[in-house]
Short mmCIF file of C-alpha atoms and ligand atoms in Angstrom, two decimals:
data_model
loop_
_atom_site.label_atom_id
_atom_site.label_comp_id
_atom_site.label_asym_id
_atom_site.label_seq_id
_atom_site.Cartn_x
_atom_site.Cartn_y
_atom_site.Cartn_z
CA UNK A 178 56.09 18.27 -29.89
CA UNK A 179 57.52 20.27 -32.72
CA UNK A 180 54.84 20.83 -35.83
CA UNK A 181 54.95 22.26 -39.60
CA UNK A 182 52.28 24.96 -39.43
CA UNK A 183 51.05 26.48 -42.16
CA UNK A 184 49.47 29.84 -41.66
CA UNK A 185 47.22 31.47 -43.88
CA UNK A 186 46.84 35.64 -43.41
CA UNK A 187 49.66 35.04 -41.28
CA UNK A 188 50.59 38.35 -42.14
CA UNK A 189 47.50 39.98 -40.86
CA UNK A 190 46.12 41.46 -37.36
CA UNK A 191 45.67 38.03 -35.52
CA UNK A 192 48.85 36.26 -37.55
CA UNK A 193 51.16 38.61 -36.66
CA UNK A 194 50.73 38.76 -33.12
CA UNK A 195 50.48 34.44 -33.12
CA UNK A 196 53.12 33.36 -35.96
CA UNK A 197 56.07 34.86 -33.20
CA UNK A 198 54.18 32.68 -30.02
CA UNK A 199 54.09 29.70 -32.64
CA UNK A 200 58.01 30.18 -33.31
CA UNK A 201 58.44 30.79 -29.37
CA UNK A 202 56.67 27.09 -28.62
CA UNK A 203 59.11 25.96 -31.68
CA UNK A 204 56.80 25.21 -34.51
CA UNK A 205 57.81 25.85 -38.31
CA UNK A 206 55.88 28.28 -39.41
CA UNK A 207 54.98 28.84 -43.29
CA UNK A 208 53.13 31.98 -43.29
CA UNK A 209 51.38 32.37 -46.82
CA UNK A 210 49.83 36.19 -47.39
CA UNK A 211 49.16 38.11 -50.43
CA UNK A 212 50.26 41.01 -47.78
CA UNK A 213 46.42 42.95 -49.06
CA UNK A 214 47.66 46.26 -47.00
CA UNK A 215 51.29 46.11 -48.09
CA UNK A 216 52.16 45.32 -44.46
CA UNK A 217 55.76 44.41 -42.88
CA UNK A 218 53.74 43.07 -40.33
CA UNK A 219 56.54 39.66 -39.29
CA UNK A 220 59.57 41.99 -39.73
CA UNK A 221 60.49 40.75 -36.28
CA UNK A 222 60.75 37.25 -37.38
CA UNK A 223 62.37 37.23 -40.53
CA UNK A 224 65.49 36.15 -38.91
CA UNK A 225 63.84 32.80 -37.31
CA UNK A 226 65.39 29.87 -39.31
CA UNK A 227 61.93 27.77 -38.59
CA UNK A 228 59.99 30.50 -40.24
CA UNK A 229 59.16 30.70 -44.04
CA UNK A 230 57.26 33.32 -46.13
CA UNK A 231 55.72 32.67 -49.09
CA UNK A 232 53.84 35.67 -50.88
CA UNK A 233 50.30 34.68 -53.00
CA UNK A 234 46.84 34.19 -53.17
CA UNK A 235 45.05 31.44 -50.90
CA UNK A 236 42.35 30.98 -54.17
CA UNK A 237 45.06 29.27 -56.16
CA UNK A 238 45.26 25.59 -55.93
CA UNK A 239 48.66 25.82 -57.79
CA UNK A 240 49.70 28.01 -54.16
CA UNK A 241 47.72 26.06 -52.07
CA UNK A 242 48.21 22.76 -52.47
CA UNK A 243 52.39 22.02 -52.37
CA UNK A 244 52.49 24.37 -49.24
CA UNK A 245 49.27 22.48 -47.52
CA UNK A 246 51.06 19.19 -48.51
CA UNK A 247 53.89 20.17 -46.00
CA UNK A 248 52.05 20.87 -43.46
CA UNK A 249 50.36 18.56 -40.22
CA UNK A 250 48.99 21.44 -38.98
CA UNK A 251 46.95 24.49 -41.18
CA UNK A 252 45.68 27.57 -39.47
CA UNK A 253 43.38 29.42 -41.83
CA UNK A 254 43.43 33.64 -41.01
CA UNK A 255 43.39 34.41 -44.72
CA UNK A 256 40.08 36.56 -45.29
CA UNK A 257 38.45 39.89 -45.87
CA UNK A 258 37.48 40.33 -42.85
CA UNK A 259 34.46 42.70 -41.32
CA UNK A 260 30.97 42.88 -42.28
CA UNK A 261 32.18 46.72 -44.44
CA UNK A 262 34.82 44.90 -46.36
CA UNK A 263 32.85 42.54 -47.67
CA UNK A 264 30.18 44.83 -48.68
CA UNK A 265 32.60 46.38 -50.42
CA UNK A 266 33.63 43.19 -52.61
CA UNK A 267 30.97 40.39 -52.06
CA UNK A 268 32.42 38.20 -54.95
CA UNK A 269 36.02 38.66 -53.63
CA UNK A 270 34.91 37.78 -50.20
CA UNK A 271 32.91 34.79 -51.07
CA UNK A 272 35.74 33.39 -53.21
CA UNK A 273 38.21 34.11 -50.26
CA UNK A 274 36.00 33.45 -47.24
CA UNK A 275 34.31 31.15 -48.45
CA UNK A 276 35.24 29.06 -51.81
CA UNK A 277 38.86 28.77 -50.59
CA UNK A 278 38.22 27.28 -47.20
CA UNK A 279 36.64 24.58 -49.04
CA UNK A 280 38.79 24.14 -51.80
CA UNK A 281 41.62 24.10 -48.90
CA UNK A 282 39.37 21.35 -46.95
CA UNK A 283 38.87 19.06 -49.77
CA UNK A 284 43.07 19.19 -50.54
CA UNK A 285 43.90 18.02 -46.71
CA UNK A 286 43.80 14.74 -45.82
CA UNK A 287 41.73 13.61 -42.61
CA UNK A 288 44.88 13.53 -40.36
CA UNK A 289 46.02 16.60 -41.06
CA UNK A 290 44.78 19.24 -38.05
CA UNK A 291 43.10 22.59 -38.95
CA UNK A 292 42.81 24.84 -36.08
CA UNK A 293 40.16 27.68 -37.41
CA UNK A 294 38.62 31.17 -35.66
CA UNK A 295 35.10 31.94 -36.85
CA UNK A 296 33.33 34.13 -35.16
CA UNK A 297 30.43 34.72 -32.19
CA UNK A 298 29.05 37.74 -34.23
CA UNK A 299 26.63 35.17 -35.43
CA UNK A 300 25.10 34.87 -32.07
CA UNK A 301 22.92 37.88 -33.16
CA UNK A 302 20.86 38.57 -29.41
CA UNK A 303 20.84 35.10 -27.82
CA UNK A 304 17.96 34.00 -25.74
CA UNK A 305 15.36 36.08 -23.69
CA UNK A 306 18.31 37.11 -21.50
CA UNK A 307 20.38 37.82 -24.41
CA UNK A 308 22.62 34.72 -23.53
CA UNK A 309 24.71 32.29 -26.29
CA UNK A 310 26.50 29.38 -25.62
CA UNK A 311 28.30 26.95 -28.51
CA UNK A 312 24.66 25.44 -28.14
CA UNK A 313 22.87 28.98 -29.36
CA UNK A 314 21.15 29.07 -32.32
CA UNK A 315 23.07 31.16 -35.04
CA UNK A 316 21.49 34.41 -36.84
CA UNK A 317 24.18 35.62 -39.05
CA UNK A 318 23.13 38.48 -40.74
CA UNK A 319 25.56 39.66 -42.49
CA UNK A 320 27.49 37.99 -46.04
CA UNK A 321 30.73 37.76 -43.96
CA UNK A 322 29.25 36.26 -41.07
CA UNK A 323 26.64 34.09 -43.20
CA UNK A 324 30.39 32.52 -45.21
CA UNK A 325 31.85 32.18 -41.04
CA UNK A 326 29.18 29.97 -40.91
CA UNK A 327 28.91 27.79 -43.44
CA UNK A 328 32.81 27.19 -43.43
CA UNK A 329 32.52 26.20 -39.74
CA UNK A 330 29.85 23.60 -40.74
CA UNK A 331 32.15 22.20 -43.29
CA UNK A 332 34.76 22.69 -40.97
CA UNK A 333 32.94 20.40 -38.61
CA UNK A 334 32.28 17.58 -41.28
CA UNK A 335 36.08 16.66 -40.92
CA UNK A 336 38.17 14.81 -38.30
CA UNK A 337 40.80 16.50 -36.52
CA UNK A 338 39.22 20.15 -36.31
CA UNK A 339 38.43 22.67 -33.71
CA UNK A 340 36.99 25.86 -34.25
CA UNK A 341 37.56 28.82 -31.92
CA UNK A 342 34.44 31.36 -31.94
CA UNK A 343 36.09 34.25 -31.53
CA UNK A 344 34.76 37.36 -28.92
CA UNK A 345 35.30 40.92 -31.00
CA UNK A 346 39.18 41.24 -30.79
CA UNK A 347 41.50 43.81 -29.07
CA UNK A 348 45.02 44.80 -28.25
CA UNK A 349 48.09 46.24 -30.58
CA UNK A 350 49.79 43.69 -32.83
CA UNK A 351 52.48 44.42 -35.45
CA UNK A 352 49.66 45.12 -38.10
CA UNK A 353 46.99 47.01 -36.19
CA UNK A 354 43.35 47.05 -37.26
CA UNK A 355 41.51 50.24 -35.70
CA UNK A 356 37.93 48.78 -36.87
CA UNK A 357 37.68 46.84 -34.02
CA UNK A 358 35.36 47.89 -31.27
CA UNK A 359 37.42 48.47 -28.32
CA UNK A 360 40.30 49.63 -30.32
CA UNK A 361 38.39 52.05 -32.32
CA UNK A 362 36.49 54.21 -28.93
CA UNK A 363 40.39 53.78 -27.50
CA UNK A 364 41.50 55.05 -30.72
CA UNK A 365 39.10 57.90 -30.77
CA UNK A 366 39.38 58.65 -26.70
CA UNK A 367 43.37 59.39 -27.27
CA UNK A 368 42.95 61.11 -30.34
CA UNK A 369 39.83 63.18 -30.49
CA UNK A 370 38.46 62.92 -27.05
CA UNK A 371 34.83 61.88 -27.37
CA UNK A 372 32.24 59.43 -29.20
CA UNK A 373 29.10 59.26 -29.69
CA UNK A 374 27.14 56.39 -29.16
CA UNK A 375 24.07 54.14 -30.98
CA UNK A 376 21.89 51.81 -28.88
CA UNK A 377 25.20 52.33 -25.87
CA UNK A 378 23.23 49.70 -23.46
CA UNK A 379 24.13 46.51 -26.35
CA UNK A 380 26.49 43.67 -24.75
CA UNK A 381 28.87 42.11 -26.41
CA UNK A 382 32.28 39.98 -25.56
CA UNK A 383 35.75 40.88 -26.19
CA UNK A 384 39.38 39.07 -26.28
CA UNK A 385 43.50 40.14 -26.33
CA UNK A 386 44.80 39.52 -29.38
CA UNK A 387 47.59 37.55 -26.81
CA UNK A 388 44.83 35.37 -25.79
CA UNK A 389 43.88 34.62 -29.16
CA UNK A 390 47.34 33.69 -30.24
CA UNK A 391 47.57 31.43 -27.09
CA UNK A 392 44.32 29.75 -27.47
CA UNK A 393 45.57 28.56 -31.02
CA UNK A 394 48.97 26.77 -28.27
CA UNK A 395 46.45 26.02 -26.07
CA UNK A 396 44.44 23.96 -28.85
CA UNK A 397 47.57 22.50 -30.03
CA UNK A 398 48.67 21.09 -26.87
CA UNK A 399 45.68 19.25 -26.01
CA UNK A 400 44.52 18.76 -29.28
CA UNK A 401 43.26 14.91 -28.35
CA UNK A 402 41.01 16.07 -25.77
CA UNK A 403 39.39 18.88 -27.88
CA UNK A 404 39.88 17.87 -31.32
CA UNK A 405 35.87 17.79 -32.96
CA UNK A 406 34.50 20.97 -31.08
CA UNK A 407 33.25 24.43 -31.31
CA UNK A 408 34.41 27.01 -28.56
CA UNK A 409 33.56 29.91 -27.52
CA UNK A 410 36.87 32.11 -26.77
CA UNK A 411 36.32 35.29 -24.84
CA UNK A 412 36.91 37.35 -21.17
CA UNK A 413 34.04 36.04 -19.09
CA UNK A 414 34.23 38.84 -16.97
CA UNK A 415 34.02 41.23 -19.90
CA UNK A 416 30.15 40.35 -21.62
CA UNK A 417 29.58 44.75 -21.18
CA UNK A 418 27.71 47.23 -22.97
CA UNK A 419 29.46 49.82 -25.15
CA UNK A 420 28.65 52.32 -22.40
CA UNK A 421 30.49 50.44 -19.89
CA UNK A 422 33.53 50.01 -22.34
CA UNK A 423 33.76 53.59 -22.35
CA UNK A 424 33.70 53.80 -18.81
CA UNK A 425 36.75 51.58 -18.43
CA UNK A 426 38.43 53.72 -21.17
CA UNK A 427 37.16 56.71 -19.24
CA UNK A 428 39.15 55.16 -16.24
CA UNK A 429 42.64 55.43 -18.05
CA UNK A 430 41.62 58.52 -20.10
CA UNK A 431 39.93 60.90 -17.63
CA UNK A 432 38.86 63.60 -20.40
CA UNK A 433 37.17 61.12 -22.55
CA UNK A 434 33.93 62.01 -23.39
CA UNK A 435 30.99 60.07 -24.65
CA UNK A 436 27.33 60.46 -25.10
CA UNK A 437 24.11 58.28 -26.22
CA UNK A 438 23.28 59.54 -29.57
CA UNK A 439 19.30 60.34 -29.28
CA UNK A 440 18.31 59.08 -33.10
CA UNK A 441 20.04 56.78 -35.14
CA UNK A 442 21.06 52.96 -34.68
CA UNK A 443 24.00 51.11 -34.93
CA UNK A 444 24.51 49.11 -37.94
CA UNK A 445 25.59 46.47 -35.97
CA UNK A 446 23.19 44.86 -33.90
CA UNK A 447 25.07 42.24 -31.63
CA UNK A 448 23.65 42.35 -28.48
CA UNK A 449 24.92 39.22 -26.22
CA UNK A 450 26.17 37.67 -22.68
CA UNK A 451 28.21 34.71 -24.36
CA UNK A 452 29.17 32.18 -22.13
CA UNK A 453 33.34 30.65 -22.31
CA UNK A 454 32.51 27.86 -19.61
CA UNK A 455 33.30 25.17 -22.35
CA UNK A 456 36.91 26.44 -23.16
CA UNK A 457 37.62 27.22 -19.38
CA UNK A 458 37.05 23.74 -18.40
CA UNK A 459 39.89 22.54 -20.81
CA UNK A 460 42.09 24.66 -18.72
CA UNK A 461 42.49 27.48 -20.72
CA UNK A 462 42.89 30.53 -19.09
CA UNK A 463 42.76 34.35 -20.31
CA UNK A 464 46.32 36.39 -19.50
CA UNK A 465 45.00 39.79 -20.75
CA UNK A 466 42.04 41.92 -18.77
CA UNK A 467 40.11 44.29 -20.98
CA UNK A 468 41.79 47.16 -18.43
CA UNK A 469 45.34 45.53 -19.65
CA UNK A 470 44.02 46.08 -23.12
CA UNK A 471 43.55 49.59 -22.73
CA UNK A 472 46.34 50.24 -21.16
CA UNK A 473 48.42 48.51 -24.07
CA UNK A 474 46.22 50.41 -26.45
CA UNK A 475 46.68 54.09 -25.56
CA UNK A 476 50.85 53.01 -25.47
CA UNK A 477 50.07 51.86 -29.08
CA UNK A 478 47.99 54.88 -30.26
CA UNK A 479 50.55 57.41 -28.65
CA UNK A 480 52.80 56.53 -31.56
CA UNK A 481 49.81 55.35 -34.12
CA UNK A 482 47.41 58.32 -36.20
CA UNK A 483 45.85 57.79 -39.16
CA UNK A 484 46.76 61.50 -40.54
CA UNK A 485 46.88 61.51 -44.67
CA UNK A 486 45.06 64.51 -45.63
CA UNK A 487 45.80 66.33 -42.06
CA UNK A 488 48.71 68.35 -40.73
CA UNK A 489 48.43 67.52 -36.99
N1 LIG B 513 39.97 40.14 -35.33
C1 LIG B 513 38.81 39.66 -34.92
O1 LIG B 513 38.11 40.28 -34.06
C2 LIG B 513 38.29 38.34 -35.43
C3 LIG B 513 37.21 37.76 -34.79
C4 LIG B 513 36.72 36.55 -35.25
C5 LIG B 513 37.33 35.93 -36.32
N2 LIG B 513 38.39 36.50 -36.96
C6 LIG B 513 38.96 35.79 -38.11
O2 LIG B 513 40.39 35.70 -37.97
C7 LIG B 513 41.00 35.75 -39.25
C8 LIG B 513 42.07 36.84 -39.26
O3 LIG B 513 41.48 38.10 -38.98
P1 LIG B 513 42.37 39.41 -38.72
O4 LIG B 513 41.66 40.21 -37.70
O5 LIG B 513 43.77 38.99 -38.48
O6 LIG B 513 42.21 40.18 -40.13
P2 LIG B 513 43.30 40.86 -41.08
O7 LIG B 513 42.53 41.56 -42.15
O8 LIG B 513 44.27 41.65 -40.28
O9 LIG B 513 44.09 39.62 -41.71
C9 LIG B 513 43.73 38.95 -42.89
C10 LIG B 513 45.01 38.56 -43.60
O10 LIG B 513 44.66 37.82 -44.77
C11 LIG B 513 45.44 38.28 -45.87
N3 LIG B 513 44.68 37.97 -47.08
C12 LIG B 513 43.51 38.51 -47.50
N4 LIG B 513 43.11 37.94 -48.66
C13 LIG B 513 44.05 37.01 -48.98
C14 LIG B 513 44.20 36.11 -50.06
N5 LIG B 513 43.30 36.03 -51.05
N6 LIG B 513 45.30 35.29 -50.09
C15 LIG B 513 46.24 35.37 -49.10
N7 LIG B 513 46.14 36.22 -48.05
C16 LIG B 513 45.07 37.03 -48.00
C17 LIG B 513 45.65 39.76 -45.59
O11 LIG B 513 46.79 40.30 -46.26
C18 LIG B 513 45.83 39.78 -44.08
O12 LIG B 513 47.19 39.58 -43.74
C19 LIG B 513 39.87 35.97 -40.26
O13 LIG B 513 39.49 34.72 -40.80
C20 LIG B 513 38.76 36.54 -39.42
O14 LIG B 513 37.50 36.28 -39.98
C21 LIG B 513 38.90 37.69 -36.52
#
């Protein structure tokens, strides 16, 4: 079945990889972006006649509202996303992380479907054995992850929601984010060969941007059965330490070099086993390994460096 999906931050590092899969399946897309890094990131799908692009600021009702009342189906990636970025502009990101998910939630009416990612950063260090599942208790810590929160809880209020808790992110898409863990040591392994590492035995989960964009499909297609829940969406055979990411990079890049850093901690303090057994038994099923990743990764970074102020 053929939907109108609206997309916000459609333009952005998850967006741009999923608006394409969501034209592929045959949706109408409406992506609307205020394109915050002046990306050209859905170039490649300019020419698709279901596809629509509208340029402005999710925080305006006078935006908002005639696009939302087109749609049966709203995906909301608009945000500043990160823990830094919003340290860097607290008001913006609560009136974009925060006050606009709501406003958008109180515009919709109950049949409409919202398909959301929030995060598993929340998860903080689990239980005793460092394990979370949707059941976990939540620790956010940070303002962004604090705002992940409370949207998801007003998230969950409505009918016709799921939320997808979303493992720490990975992969190339058409506009790249190098912030992100496994992308950043890749980032670092091709281009300056080592890293050093803070607290390098913490645990955390990780996902393909791929898989992300087909867990939104997956959600979609049996919406019925899932509609009203939280879940966890990661690699279950990826919960590793930042040590052992490195020694998977270390695997494709055989002069990488890292090293536990002897003072100092990581700002950061995620530390967790997080369990995707709830998601799995819907049937969905991961298409990217974290080794794929890597491998997809040093192909991107061969052609991507950040090099302003530099000659080489
Ligand atoms: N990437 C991850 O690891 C991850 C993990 C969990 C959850 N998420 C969530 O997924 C969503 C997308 O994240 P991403 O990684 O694609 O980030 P991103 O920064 O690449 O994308 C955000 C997009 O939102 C747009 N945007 C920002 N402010 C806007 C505004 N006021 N109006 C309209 N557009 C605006 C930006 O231009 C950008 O295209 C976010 O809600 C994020 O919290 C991402």
């Amino acid at each position: 079945m053929s939907h109108n999906i609206l997309v916000t931050g459609g333009a952005g590092y998850l967006g741009s990889t999923l608006v394409p899969a969501l034209l592929e399946a045959g949706h109408k897309v409406t992506v609307l972006d205020n394109f915050l890094f002046k990306q050209a990131s859905l170039n490649h799908v300019c020419h698709a006649p279901n596809f629509t692009v509208v340029k402005g600021d999710i925080r305006l009702e006078s935006v908002i509202k005639p696009l939302l009342s087109k749609a049966d189906v709203v995906i909301p990636l608009a945000a500043l996303v990160g823990a830094p970025m919003c340290n860097a502009d607290p008001v913006g990101a609560s009136s974009i992380n925060h006050d606009a998910i709501a406003m958008m939630l109180r515009l919709l009416s109950p049949e409409q479907v919202v398909l959301m990612p929030t995060t598993n950063s929340a998860y903080g260090t689990g239980d005793a054995d460092n394990f979370c599942s949707e059941e976990s208790p939540l620790r956010p810590i940070s303002q962004y992850a604090k705002e992940k929160v409370e949207v998801e809880k007003l998230l969950m209020q409505r009918e016709n929601a799921i939320s997808f808790r979303l493992a720490t992110v990975f992969g190339m898409s058409p506009r790249m984010r190098t912030d992100l863990l496994v992308n950043d040591f890749t980032y670092r392994a091709v281009h300056d060969r080592f890293v050093v590492l803070f607290e390098s035995s913490f645990k955390r989960n990780y996902i393909h941007v791929r898989d992300v964009a087909r867990v939104f499909l997956h959600g979609l297609e049996n919406f019925s059965a899932m509609t009203g829940q939280i879940y966890n969406v990661g690699l279950s055979d990826a919960n590793i330490s930042k040590r052992e990411l490195c020694e998977r990079i270390q695997a494709q890049i055989p002069d990488f070099v890292f090293l536990d850093a002897p003072v100092g901690k990581d700002q950061d303090q995620r530390n967790y086993v997080v369990s995707n057994a709830k998601l799995e038994a819907t049937g969905y099923r991961t298409s990217m390994s974290l080794d794929d990743g890597i491998q997809d990764l040093i192909k991107g970074f061969t052609m991507i460096k950040n090099m302003v102020y530099g000659n080489v």
